[in-house]
Short mmCIF file of C-alpha atoms and ligand atoms in Angstrom, two decimals:
data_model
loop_
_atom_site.label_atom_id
_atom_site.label_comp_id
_atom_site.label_asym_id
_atom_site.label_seq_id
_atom_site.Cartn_x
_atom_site.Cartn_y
_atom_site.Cartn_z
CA UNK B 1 -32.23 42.99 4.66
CA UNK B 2 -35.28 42.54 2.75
CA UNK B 3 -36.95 39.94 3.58
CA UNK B 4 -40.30 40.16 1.37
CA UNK B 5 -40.79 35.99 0.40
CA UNK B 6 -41.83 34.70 3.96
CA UNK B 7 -40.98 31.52 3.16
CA UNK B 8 -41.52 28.45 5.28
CA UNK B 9 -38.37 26.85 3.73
CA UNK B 10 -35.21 28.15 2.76
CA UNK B 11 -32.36 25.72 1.16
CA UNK B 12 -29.54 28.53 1.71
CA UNK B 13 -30.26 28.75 5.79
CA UNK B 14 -28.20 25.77 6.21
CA UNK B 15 -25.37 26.84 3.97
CA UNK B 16 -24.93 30.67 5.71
CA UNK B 17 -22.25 29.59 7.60
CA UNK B 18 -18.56 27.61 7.48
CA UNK B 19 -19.75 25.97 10.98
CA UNK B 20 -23.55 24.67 9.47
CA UNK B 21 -22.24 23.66 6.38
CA UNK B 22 -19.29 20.97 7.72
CA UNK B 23 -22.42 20.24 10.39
CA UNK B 24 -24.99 19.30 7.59
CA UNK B 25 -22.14 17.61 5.55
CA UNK B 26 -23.80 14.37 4.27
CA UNK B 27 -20.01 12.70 3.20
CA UNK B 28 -16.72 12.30 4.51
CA UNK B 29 -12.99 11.97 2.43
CA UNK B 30 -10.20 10.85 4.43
CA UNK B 31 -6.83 9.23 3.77
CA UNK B 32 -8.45 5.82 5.15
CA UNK B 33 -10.10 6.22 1.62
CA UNK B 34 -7.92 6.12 -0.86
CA UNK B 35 -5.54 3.61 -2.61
CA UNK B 36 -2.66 4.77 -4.01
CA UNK B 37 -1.64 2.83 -7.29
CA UNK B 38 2.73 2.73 -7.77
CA UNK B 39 4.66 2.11 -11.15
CA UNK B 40 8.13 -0.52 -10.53
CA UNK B 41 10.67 -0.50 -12.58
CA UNK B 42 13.56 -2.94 -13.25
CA UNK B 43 16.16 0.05 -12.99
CA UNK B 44 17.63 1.97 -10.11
CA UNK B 45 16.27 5.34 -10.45
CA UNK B 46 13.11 7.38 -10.97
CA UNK B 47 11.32 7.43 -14.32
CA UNK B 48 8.83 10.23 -14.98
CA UNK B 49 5.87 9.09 -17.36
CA UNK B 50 5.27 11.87 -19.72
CA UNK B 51 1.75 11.42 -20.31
CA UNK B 52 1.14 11.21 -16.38
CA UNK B 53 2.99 14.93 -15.02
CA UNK B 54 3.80 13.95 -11.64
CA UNK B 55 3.22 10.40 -11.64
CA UNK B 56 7.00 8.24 -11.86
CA UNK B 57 8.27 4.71 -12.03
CA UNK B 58 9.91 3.78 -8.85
CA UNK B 59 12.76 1.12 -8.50
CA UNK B 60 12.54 -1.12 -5.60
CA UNK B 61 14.18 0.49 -3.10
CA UNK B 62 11.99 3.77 -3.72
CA UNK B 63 8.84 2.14 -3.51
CA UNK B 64 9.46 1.03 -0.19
CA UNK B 65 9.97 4.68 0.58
CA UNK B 66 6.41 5.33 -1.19
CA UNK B 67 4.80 3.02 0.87
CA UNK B 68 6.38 3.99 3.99
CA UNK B 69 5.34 8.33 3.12
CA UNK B 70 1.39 6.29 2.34
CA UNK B 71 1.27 4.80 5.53
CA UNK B 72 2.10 7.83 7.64
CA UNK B 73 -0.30 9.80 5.76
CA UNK B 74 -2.70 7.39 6.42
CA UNK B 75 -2.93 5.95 3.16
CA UNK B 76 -4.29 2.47 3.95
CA UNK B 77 -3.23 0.59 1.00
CA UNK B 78 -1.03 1.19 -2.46
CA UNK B 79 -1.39 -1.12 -5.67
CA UNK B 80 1.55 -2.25 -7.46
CA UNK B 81 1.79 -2.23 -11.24
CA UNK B 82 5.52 -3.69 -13.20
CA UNK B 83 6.91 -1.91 -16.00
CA UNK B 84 8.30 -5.53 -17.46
CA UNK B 85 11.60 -4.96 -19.19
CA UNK B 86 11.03 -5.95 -22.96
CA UNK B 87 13.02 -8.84 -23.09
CA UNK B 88 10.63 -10.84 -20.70
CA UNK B 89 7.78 -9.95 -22.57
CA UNK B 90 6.89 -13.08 -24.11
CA UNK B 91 3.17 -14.30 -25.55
CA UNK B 92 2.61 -16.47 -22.72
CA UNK B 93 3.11 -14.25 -20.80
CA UNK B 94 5.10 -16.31 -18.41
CA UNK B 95 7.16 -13.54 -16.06
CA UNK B 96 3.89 -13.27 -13.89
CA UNK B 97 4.30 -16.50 -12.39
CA UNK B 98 8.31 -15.96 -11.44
CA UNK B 99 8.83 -15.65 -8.16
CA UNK B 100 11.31 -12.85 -8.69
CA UNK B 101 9.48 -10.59 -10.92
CA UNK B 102 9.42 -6.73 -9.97
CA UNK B 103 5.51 -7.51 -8.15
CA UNK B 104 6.97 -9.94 -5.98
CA UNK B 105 10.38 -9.02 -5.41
CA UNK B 106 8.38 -4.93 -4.71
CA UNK B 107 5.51 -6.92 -2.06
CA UNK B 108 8.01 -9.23 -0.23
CA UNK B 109 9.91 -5.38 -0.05
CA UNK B 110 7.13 -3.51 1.29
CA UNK B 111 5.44 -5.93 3.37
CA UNK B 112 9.26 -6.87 4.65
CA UNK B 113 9.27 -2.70 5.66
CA UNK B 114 5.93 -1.56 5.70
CA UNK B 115 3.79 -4.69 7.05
CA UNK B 116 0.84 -2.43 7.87
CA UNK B 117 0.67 -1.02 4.68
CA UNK B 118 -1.87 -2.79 2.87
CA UNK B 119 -0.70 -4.06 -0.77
CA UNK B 120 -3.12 -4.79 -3.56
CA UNK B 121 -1.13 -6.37 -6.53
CA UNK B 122 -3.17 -6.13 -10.21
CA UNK B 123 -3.65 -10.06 -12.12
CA UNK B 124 -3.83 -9.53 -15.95
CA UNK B 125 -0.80 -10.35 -18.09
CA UNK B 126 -0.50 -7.36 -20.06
CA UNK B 127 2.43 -5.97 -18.29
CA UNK B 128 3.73 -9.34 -19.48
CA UNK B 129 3.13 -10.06 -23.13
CA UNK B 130 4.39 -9.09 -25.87
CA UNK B 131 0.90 -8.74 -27.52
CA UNK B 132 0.03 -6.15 -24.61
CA UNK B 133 -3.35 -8.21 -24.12
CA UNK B 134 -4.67 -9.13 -21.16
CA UNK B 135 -4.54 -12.74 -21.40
CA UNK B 136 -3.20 -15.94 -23.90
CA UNK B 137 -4.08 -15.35 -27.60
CA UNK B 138 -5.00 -17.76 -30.51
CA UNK B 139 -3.69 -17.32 -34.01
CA UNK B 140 -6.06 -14.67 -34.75
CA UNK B 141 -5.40 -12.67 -31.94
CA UNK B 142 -8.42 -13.44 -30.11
CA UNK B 143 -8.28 -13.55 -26.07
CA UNK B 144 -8.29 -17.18 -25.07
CA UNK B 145 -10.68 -17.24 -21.98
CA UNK B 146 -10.18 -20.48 -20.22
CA UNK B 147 -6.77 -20.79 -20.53
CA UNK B 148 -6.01 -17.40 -19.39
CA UNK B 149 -7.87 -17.86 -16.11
CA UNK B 150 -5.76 -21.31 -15.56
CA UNK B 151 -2.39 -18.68 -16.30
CA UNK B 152 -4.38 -15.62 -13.84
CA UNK B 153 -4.80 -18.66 -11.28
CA UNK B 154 -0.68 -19.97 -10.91
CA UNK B 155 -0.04 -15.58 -11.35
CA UNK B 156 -2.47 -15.25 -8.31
CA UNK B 157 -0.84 -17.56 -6.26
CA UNK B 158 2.57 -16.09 -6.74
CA UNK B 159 1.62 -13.07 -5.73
CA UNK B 160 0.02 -14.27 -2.70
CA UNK B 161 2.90 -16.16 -1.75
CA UNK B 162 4.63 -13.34 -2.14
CA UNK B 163 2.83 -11.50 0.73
CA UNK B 164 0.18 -9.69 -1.59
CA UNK B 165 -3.09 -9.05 0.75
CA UNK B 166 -5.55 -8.00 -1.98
CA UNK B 167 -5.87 -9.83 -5.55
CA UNK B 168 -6.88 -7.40 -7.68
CA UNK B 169 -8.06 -9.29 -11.32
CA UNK B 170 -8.33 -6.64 -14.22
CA UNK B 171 -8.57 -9.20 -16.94
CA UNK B 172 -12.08 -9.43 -17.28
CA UNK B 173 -12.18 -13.24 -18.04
CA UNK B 174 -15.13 -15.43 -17.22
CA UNK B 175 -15.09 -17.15 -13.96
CA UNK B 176 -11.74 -16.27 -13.19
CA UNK B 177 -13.15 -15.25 -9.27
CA UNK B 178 -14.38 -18.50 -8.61
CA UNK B 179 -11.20 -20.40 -9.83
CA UNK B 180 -8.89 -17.84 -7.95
CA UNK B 181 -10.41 -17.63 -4.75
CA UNK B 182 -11.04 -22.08 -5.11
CA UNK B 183 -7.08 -21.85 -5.30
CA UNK B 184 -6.46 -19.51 -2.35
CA UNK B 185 -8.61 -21.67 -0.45
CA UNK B 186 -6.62 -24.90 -1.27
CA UNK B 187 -3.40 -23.18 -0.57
CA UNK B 188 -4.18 -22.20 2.81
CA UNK B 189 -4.51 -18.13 1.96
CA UNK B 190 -7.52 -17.92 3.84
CA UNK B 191 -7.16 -14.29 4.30
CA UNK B 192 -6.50 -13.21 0.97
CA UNK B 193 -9.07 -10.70 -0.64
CA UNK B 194 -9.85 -10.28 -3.96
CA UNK B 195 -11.00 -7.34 -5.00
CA UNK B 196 -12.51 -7.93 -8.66
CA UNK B 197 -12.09 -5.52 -11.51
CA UNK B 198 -15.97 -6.50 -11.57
CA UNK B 199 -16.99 -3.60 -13.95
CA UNK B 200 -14.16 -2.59 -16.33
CA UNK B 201 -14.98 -0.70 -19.47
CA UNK B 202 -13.29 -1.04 -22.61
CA UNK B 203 -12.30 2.38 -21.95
CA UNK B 204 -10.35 5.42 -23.89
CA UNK B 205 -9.00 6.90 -20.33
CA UNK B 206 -6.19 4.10 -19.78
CA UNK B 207 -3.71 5.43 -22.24
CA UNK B 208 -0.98 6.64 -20.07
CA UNK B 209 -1.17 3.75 -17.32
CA UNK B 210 0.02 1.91 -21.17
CA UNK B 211 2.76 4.06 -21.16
CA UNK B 212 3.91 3.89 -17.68
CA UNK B 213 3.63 -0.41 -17.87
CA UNK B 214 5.08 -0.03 -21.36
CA UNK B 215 1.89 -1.88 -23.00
CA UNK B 216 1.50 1.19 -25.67
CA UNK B 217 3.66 0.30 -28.37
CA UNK B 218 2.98 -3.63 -28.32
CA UNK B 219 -0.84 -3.64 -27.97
CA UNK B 220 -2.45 -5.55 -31.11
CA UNK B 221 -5.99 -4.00 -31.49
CA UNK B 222 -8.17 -3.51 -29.01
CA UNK B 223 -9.74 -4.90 -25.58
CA UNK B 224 -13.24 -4.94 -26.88
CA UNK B 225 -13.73 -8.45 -27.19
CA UNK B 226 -13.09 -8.63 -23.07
CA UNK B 227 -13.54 -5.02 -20.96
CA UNK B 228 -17.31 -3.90 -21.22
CA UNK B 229 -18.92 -1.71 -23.43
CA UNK B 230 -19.66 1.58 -22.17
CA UNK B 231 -22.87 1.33 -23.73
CA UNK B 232 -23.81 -0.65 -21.37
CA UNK B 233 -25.38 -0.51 -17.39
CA UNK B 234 -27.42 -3.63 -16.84
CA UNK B 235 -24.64 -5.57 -18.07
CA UNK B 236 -22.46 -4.34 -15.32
CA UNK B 237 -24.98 -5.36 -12.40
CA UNK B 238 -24.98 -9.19 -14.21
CA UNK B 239 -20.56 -8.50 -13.46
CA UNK B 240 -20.87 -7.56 -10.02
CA UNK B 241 -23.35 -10.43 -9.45
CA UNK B 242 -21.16 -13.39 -10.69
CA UNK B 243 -18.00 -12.11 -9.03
CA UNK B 244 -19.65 -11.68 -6.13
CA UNK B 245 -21.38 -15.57 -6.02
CA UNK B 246 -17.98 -16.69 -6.94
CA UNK B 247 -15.99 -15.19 -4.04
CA UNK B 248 -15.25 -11.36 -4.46
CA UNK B 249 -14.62 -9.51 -1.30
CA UNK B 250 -15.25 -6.33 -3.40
CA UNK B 251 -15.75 -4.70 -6.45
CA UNK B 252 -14.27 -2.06 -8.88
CA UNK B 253 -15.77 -0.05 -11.09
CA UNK B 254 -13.35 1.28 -13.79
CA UNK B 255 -13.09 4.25 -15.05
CA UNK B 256 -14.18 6.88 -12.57
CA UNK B 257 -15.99 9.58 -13.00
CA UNK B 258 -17.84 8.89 -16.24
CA UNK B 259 -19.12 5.56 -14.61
CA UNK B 260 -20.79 6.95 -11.06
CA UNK B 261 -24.04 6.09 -12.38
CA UNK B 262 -22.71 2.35 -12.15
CA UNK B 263 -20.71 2.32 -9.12
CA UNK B 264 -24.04 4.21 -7.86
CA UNK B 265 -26.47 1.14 -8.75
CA UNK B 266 -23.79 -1.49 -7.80
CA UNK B 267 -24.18 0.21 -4.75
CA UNK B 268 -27.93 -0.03 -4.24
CA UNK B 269 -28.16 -3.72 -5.77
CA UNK B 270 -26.00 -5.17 -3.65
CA UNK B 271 -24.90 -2.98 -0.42
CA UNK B 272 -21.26 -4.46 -0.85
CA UNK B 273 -18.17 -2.39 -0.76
CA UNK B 274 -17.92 -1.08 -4.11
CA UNK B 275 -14.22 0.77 -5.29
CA UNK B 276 -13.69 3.19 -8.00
CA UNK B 277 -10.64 3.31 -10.24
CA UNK B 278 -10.28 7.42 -11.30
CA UNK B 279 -7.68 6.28 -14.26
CA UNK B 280 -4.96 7.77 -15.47
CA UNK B 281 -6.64 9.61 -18.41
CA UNK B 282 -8.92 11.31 -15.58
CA UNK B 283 -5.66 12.47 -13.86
CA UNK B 284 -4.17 13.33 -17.45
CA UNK B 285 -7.21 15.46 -17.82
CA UNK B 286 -7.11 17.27 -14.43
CA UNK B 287 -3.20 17.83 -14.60
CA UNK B 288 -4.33 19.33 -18.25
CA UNK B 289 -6.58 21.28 -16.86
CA UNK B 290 -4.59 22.70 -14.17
CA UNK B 291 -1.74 23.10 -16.75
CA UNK B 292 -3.97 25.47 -18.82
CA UNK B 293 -5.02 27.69 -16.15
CA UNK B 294 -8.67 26.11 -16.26
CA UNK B 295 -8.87 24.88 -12.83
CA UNK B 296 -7.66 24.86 -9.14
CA UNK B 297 -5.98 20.88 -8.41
CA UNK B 298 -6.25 21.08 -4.77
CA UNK B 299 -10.13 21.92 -5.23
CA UNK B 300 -10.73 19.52 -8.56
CA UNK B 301 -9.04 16.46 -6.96
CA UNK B 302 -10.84 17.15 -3.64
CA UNK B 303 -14.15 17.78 -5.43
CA UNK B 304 -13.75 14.47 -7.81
CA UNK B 305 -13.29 12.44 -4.95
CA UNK B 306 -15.54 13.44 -2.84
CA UNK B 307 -17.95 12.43 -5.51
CA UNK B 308 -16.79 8.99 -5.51
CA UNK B 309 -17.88 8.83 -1.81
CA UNK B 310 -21.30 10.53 -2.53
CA UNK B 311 -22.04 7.44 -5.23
CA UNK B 312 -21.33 5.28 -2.62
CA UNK B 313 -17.71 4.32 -2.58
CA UNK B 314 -16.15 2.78 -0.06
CA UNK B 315 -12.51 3.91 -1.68
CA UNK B 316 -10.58 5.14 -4.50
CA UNK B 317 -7.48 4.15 -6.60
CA UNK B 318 -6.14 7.45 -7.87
CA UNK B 319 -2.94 8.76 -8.18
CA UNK B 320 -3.53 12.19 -6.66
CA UNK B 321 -3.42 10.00 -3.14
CA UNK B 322 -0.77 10.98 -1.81
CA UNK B 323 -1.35 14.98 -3.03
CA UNK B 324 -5.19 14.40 -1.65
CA UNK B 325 -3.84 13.08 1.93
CA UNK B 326 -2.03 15.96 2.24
CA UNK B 327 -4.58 18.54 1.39
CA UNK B 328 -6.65 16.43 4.00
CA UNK B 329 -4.31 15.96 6.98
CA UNK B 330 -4.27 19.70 6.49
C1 LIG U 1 -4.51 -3.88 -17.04
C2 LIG U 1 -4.98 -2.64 -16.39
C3 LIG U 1 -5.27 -1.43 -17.04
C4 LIG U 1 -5.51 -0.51 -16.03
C5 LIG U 1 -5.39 -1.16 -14.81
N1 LIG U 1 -5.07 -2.49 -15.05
C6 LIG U 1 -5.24 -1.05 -18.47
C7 LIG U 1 -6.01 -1.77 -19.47
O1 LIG U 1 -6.93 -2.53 -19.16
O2 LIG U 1 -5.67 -1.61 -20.63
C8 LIG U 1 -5.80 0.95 -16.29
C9 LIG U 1 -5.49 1.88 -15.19
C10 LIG U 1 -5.37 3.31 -15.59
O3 LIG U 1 -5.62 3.72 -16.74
O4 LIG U 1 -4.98 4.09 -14.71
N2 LIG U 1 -5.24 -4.98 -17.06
#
């Protein structure tokens, strides 16, 4: 070996061997970090979503089974999402405060089942309208803020009551935190989190989570007027800031991958535990990718996550979980 350089420092020294590089590893994945998000649907058997290879709708019964194959994985928590049959789509939205809609009737399941599965249930009412926005609309079509976060409120409490430990609001309405968490308070759900959507991009990675809620063919426009614009950084830290004076537990960043430089400075502002959601165009695109021959998915959905964890994640949503808690339980 020639060895001509003499120098002091050498980067590779560290990286010779299998042993020294786990050793010098500067971040850890496990199954404690991920968060598995789950598709219900009204009917009895197993829908795959086209646009999402490998990703299904799950009736009741199944999802129960999900959550139990999570938990021994060591999957700490899943996050439920309805596929609303059409005919309870209305423009009020109104099916997310039944009792017996698929959210409930799948939490009281799981947590009835599963109780140490943690289950993170998703306030927005556009698995609910038949608009496919977010929240109440006026006569133009514009997103009604203040009475949508009285409607995300009563659909907050439901879910709660229905055994839901994490309120996850995706809606991106002003001061919705505040008037959620004032009602968990008053209704004795002390223990309730919220984790808040806190940064959530008006973003052109969430076309096949429309599919698999069946929001895609209804949706009027776009979200612009609500979700953030990816333009935009500063205005994400002012987000993270008001959800977390108004009661947050923690916050989301959403999408993934093309938004670590945010989930990176929510990080540093505020040392709080910051989430990433890697969507469901970001799986689309990996699946793609390992479709074409262009990639290895063991090694790309290792590698992406582990990235989330280097920004300074303290978890992910993605629906490679339960594929990712294999590959790590080894
Ligand atoms: C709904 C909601 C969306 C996602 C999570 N909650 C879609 C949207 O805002 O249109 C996207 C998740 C994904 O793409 O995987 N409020």
């Amino acid at each position: 070996m020639t060895n001509g350089l003499h120098l002091a420092t050498r980067m590779r020294r560290t990286r010779a061997s299998g042993w020294s590089r786990a050793l010098h590893g500067e971040t850890v994945l496990t199954p404690a970090d991920l968060i598995w998000p789950l598709f219900i649907t009204a009917g009895d058997a197993q829908e795959p979503i086209a646009t999402l290879p490998g990703v299904s709708r799950w009736s009741i019964s199944q999802i129960v089974d999900r959550a139990k194959e999570a938990r021994d994985l060591g999957i700490p928590c899943i996050a439920l999402f309805p596929n609303t049959p059409r005919d309870l789509r209305t423009d009020d939205g109104r099916e997310a405060l039944s009792p017996d809609n698929l959210m409930c009737r799948a939490t009281r399941a799981i947590k009835d089942a599963v109780p140490d599965i943690g289950v993170l249930t998703d306030v927005a009412l556009d698995p609910y309208t038949a608009h496919g926005h977010d929240g109440l609309i006026d006569d133009k079509g514009y997103v009604l803020n203040d009475a949508t976060v009285e409607v995300l409120v009563d659909q907050s409490l439901n879910q709660a009551r229905a055994g839901a430990d994490i309120i996850a609001p995706s809606d991106m309405m002003d001061g919705r935190i505040g008037a959620i968490r004032a009602a968990l308070e008053e209704e004795a759900f002390p223990n309730v989190q919220i984790m808040s959507y806190a940064a959530k991009y008006a973003s052109a990675f969430y076309g096949p989570f429309r599919d698999a809620v069946g929001a895609a063919g209804l949706l009027q426009g776009d979200k612009k007027t609500y979700q953030m614009d990816p333009a935009n950084a500063e205005e994400a830290l002012r987000e993270v800031a008001l959800d977390l004076e108004e009661g947050a537990d923690s916050v989301m960043v959403k999408p993934g991958l093309p938004y670590l430089d945010i989930i990176c400075r929510v990080k540093q502002a505020f040392e709080v535990p910051v989430f990433a959601y890697q969507v469901s165009g970001e799986y689309a695109m990996i699946e793609a990718a390992v479709a074409a021959g262009a990639g290895d998915r063991d090694k790309l959905v290792l590698e992406t996550l582990l990235a989330f964890k280097r920004a300074g994640c303290s978890g992910v949503l993605t629906y490679h979980a339960l594929h990712a808690a294999r590959l790590l339980n080894g």
